[in-house]
């Protein structure tokens, strides 16, 4: 039996030893996932599970894969996508080539949303979207571009709210309760595992999106990741964060200017 105090101890270990801060996660869902992991990996006791996690960095990776909440959706926060459509893409469109990085992309709904925006702006052919996540199993879903059909009604509404003018169903084929998105979108997506905490910059980008990932990191870790984004953005590049995230009080805040309420910043130095 795992108690709430056990979960607290474990969370403190993770912050102290590795700098991962899961304290802002929902406790109930965390506990459920931890109970599930202890059972799947056949630990005889919670104490042994905790010891393994404290002493084995490889096991930490498995833990993070299992625990990170991969909640994502297409055109999430439609006003954010409207701002990309109206304010950001016209500027990026003046470049000969566009590189976009979706960091911590999870199962890829936001990456496909971006590919659709680029296609509608006539920019997809000169763009590449890099989709990275710590968790290789979610990246497999990005590669396939297949999502549950029952979510399409909601995604279609968000798409229209974001300024979409077409019939959303033109972008996918329905098959046995699944929606498979067209190849023209997926062939512009480059998929790779990348650990924001320990891996370095791998390209220069015009736009980096990392939405609702940093909220799980402590201040030091956030600053480390933000420095990585700063190093990975070209001059006058854009950085987009989640609704509860900010560059305020971060190590890079003076190099960026917030454009609007939609959590998009422009690199100015």
Short mmCIF file of C-alpha atoms in Angstrom, two decimals:
data_model
loop_
_atom_site.label_atom_id
_atom_site.label_comp_id
_atom_site.label_asym_id
_atom_site.label_seq_id
_atom_site.Cartn_x
_atom_site.Cartn_y
_atom_site.Cartn_z
CA UNK A 1 0.00 0.00 0.00
CA UNK A 2 1.48 3.36 -1.04
CA UNK A 3 0.58 6.31 1.17
CA UNK A 4 0.45 10.00 0.22
CA UNK A 5 3.51 10.59 2.42
CA UNK A 6 5.45 8.03 0.33
CA UNK A 7 4.62 9.99 -2.82
CA UNK A 8 5.82 13.21 -1.12
CA UNK A 9 9.13 11.55 -0.16
CA UNK A 10 9.62 10.34 -3.71
CA UNK A 11 8.89 13.77 -5.19
CA UNK A 12 11.40 15.35 -2.81
CA UNK A 13 14.03 12.78 -3.86
CA UNK A 14 13.49 13.67 -7.51
CA UNK A 15 13.91 17.39 -6.90
CA UNK A 16 16.95 16.94 -4.61
CA UNK A 17 18.82 14.39 -6.71
CA UNK A 18 17.81 15.11 -10.29
CA UNK A 19 16.10 18.52 -10.34
CA UNK A 20 12.83 17.11 -11.69
CA UNK A 21 9.93 18.87 -10.06
CA UNK A 22 6.70 16.92 -10.22
CA UNK A 23 5.21 18.69 -7.19
CA UNK A 24 2.77 20.67 -9.35
CA UNK A 25 1.29 17.49 -10.85
CA UNK A 26 -2.10 16.32 -9.64
CA UNK A 27 -1.30 14.12 -6.61
CA UNK A 28 -4.10 11.67 -7.33
CA UNK A 29 -2.98 10.98 -10.88
CA UNK A 30 0.69 10.79 -9.82
CA UNK A 31 -0.12 8.26 -7.14
CA UNK A 32 -2.14 6.16 -9.60
CA UNK A 33 0.76 6.10 -12.03
CA UNK A 34 3.31 5.27 -9.34
CA UNK A 35 1.14 2.40 -8.02
CA UNK A 36 0.83 1.10 -11.58
CA UNK A 37 4.60 1.28 -12.16
CA UNK A 38 5.47 -0.46 -8.88
CA UNK A 39 3.09 -3.24 -9.89
CA UNK A 40 4.22 -3.56 -13.55
CA UNK A 41 7.91 -3.63 -12.59
CA UNK A 42 7.20 -6.08 -9.76
CA UNK A 43 8.84 -4.24 -6.86
CA UNK A 44 8.25 -6.17 -3.60
CA UNK A 45 7.95 -2.90 -1.66
CA UNK A 46 7.74 0.84 -2.13
CA UNK A 47 11.07 1.22 -0.30
CA UNK A 48 12.83 -0.86 -2.98
CA UNK A 49 11.16 1.13 -5.73
CA UNK A 50 12.33 4.36 -4.09
CA UNK A 51 15.87 3.03 -3.68
CA UNK A 52 16.04 1.99 -7.35
CA UNK A 53 14.87 5.43 -8.41
CA UNK A 54 17.38 7.21 -6.17
CA UNK A 55 20.36 5.17 -7.35
CA UNK A 56 19.71 4.21 -10.98
CA UNK A 57 19.60 7.00 -13.53
CA UNK A 58 18.43 4.63 -16.26
CA UNK A 59 15.43 3.72 -14.17
CA UNK A 60 14.73 7.41 -13.68
CA UNK A 61 14.27 7.63 -17.46
CA UNK A 62 11.67 4.86 -17.36
CA UNK A 63 9.92 6.57 -14.44
CA UNK A 64 9.74 9.90 -16.30
CA UNK A 65 8.38 8.18 -19.42
CA UNK A 66 5.63 6.52 -17.40
CA UNK A 67 4.80 9.50 -15.22
CA UNK A 68 4.89 12.44 -17.64
CA UNK A 69 1.36 13.35 -18.50
CA UNK A 70 0.99 13.36 -22.25
CA UNK A 71 -2.12 15.51 -22.37
CA UNK A 72 -2.21 17.35 -25.65
CA UNK A 73 -4.74 18.23 -28.32
CA UNK A 74 -4.97 19.77 -31.76
CA UNK A 75 -5.38 23.56 -31.89
CA UNK A 76 -5.33 23.69 -28.08
CA UNK A 77 -6.04 27.32 -27.08
CA UNK A 78 -7.36 28.41 -30.51
CA UNK A 79 -6.46 32.07 -29.89
CA UNK A 80 -2.80 31.00 -29.65
CA UNK A 81 -3.02 29.38 -33.10
CA UNK A 82 -4.85 32.42 -34.45
CA UNK A 83 -1.91 34.55 -33.31
CA UNK A 84 0.56 32.17 -35.01
CA UNK A 85 -1.55 32.34 -38.16
CA UNK A 86 -1.97 36.13 -38.19
CA UNK A 87 1.18 37.50 -36.52
CA UNK A 88 4.02 34.98 -36.76
CA UNK A 89 3.69 33.02 -40.00
CA UNK A 90 3.56 36.12 -42.26
CA UNK A 91 6.97 37.13 -40.81
CA UNK A 92 8.43 33.62 -41.10
CA UNK A 93 7.11 33.48 -44.66
CA UNK A 94 9.66 36.10 -45.73
CA UNK A 95 12.49 33.64 -44.98
CA UNK A 96 13.86 31.29 -47.65
CA UNK A 97 13.42 28.31 -45.31
CA UNK A 98 11.58 27.81 -42.00
CA UNK A 99 12.70 25.55 -39.16
CA UNK A 100 10.34 24.95 -36.25
CA UNK A 101 11.05 22.92 -33.11
CA UNK A 102 8.27 21.36 -31.05
CA UNK A 103 10.12 20.51 -27.83
CA UNK A 104 8.38 17.99 -25.57
CA UNK A 105 5.88 17.33 -28.35
CA UNK A 106 4.20 14.31 -26.72
CA UNK A 107 1.94 12.44 -29.19
CA UNK A 108 2.21 15.22 -31.78
CA UNK A 109 -1.23 16.81 -32.00
CA UNK A 110 0.32 20.29 -31.81
CA UNK A 111 2.90 19.41 -34.48
CA UNK A 112 0.17 18.39 -36.92
CA UNK A 113 -1.77 21.56 -36.04
CA UNK A 114 1.30 23.59 -37.00
CA UNK A 115 1.76 21.64 -40.24
CA UNK A 116 -1.86 22.49 -41.15
CA UNK A 117 -1.27 26.20 -40.43
CA UNK A 118 1.85 26.15 -42.61
CA UNK A 119 0.02 24.40 -45.42
CA UNK A 120 -2.80 26.95 -45.35
CA UNK A 121 -0.27 29.79 -45.38
CA UNK A 122 1.42 28.22 -48.44
CA UNK A 123 4.62 27.70 -46.44
CA UNK A 124 4.71 23.95 -45.77
CA UNK A 125 6.89 23.12 -48.76
CA UNK A 126 9.71 25.32 -47.44
CA UNK A 127 9.36 24.27 -43.79
CA UNK A 128 10.66 21.50 -41.55
CA UNK A 129 9.10 20.67 -38.19
CA UNK A 130 11.32 18.97 -35.63
CA UNK A 131 9.28 17.00 -33.10
CA UNK A 132 11.17 15.85 -30.02
CA UNK A 133 10.25 14.23 -26.73
CA UNK A 134 11.98 12.38 -23.93
CA UNK A 135 9.61 9.47 -24.39
CA UNK A 136 10.22 7.25 -27.47
CA UNK A 137 6.83 5.55 -27.18
CA UNK A 138 4.89 8.79 -27.78
CA UNK A 139 7.08 9.63 -30.78
CA UNK A 140 5.90 6.44 -32.48
CA UNK A 141 2.41 8.00 -32.49
CA UNK A 142 3.74 11.20 -34.07
CA UNK A 143 5.37 9.13 -36.79
CA UNK A 144 2.10 7.38 -37.63
CA UNK A 145 -0.05 10.52 -37.55
CA UNK A 146 -3.05 8.51 -36.34
CA UNK A 147 -5.40 9.92 -33.69
CA UNK A 148 -8.76 8.77 -32.25
CA UNK A 149 -11.62 9.70 -34.56
CA UNK A 150 -13.91 10.67 -31.67
CA UNK A 151 -11.68 13.67 -30.92
CA UNK A 152 -12.04 15.13 -34.42
CA UNK A 153 -15.30 16.96 -33.69
CA UNK A 154 -13.65 18.96 -30.90
CA UNK A 155 -10.45 19.46 -32.93
CA UNK A 156 -12.51 20.68 -35.87
CA UNK A 157 -14.23 23.29 -33.66
CA UNK A 158 -10.88 24.49 -32.29
CA UNK A 159 -9.48 24.58 -35.84
CA UNK A 160 -12.32 26.84 -36.98
CA UNK A 161 -11.91 29.05 -33.89
CA UNK A 162 -8.21 29.41 -34.76
CA UNK A 163 -9.14 30.90 -38.14
CA UNK A 164 -9.26 27.70 -40.21
CA UNK A 165 -11.34 28.10 -43.37
CA UNK A 166 -11.42 24.60 -44.81
CA UNK A 167 -13.37 21.52 -43.87
CA UNK A 168 -11.10 19.96 -41.22
CA UNK A 169 -11.94 16.43 -42.41
CA UNK A 170 -10.06 17.14 -45.65
CA UNK A 171 -6.83 16.62 -43.69
CA UNK A 172 -7.43 13.04 -42.59
CA UNK A 173 -8.90 9.74 -43.68
CA UNK A 174 -11.24 7.97 -41.25
CA UNK A 175 -10.61 4.28 -40.78
CA UNK A 176 -11.88 1.92 -38.03
CA UNK A 177 -12.39 4.67 -35.45
CA UNK A 178 -9.04 6.30 -36.24
CA UNK A 179 -8.15 9.44 -38.17
CA UNK A 180 -4.98 9.16 -40.24
CA UNK A 181 -3.55 12.53 -41.25
CA UNK A 182 -2.33 13.06 -44.78
CA UNK A 183 1.21 12.18 -45.78
CA UNK A 184 1.92 15.70 -47.04
CA UNK A 185 1.89 16.81 -43.38
CA UNK A 186 3.83 13.92 -41.83
CA UNK A 187 6.64 13.95 -44.38
CA UNK A 188 7.61 17.45 -43.19
CA UNK A 189 8.03 16.26 -39.59
CA UNK A 190 11.43 15.06 -38.33
CA UNK A 191 11.13 12.95 -35.19
CA UNK A 192 13.80 12.41 -32.56
CA UNK A 193 14.16 11.66 -28.85
CA UNK A 194 15.63 14.62 -27.01
CA UNK A 195 16.01 15.22 -23.30
CA UNK A 196 15.58 18.91 -22.56
CA UNK A 197 17.42 18.47 -19.28
CA UNK A 198 20.60 16.84 -20.54
CA UNK A 199 20.81 17.15 -24.34
CA UNK A 200 22.25 20.14 -26.14
CA UNK A 201 21.12 22.37 -29.00
CA UNK A 202 21.02 20.60 -32.37
CA UNK A 203 20.03 23.29 -34.89
CA UNK A 204 19.08 26.93 -35.32
CA UNK A 205 15.34 27.54 -35.36
CA UNK A 206 12.96 30.33 -36.36
CA UNK A 207 10.27 29.26 -33.91
CA UNK A 208 10.41 27.00 -30.85
CA UNK A 209 7.24 25.77 -29.16
CA UNK A 210 7.43 24.18 -25.72
CA UNK A 211 3.99 24.42 -24.18
CA UNK A 212 3.11 23.11 -20.74
CA UNK A 213 6.39 21.27 -20.18
CA UNK A 214 8.37 23.76 -18.09
CA UNK A 215 5.70 23.84 -15.37
CA UNK A 216 7.03 20.44 -14.25
CA UNK A 217 10.60 21.71 -13.74
CA UNK A 218 12.10 23.61 -10.83
CA UNK A 219 13.57 27.07 -11.33
CA UNK A 220 17.16 25.91 -12.07
CA UNK A 221 15.96 23.36 -14.55
CA UNK A 222 13.65 25.89 -16.23
CA UNK A 223 16.56 28.29 -16.62
CA UNK A 224 18.75 25.55 -18.09
CA UNK A 225 16.09 24.67 -20.67
CA UNK A 226 15.40 28.33 -21.48
CA UNK A 227 19.12 28.88 -22.09
CA UNK A 228 19.02 25.91 -24.47
CA UNK A 229 16.11 27.54 -26.32
CA UNK A 230 17.94 30.86 -26.45
CA UNK A 231 21.00 29.11 -27.93
CA UNK A 232 18.79 27.29 -30.44
CA UNK A 233 16.92 30.34 -31.77
CA UNK A 234 18.12 32.53 -34.59
CA UNK A 235 18.08 36.31 -34.10
CA UNK A 236 14.50 37.60 -34.18
CA UNK A 237 13.27 34.02 -33.71
CA UNK A 238 10.13 33.29 -31.70
CA UNK A 239 9.56 31.25 -28.54
CA UNK A 240 6.07 30.02 -27.54
CA UNK A 241 5.29 28.70 -24.06
CA UNK A 242 2.19 27.34 -22.31
CA UNK A 243 -0.53 29.44 -20.72
CA UNK A 244 0.92 29.13 -17.18
CA UNK A 245 4.56 29.65 -18.25
CA UNK A 246 6.59 32.82 -18.57
CA UNK A 247 10.06 34.25 -19.23
CA UNK A 248 9.56 36.74 -16.39
CA UNK A 249 12.31 36.36 -13.76
CA UNK A 250 14.18 33.89 -16.00
CA UNK A 251 17.86 34.15 -16.97
CA UNK A 252 16.95 35.04 -20.56
CA UNK A 253 14.12 37.53 -19.98
CA UNK A 254 16.17 40.56 -21.12
CA UNK A 255 16.91 38.99 -24.50
CA UNK A 256 13.24 38.58 -25.37
CA UNK A 257 10.20 40.77 -25.79
CA UNK A 258 6.71 39.42 -25.19
CA UNK A 259 4.57 40.01 -28.25
CA UNK A 260 1.07 39.52 -26.93
CA UNK A 261 -1.09 37.76 -24.37
CA UNK A 262 -0.64 34.48 -26.20
CA UNK A 263 2.70 33.68 -24.55
CA UNK A 264 4.84 34.29 -27.63
CA UNK A 265 8.19 36.04 -27.25
CA UNK A 266 10.54 37.46 -29.88
CA UNK A 267 14.29 37.21 -29.46
CA UNK A 268 15.69 40.72 -29.69
CA UNK A 269 19.38 40.19 -28.87
#
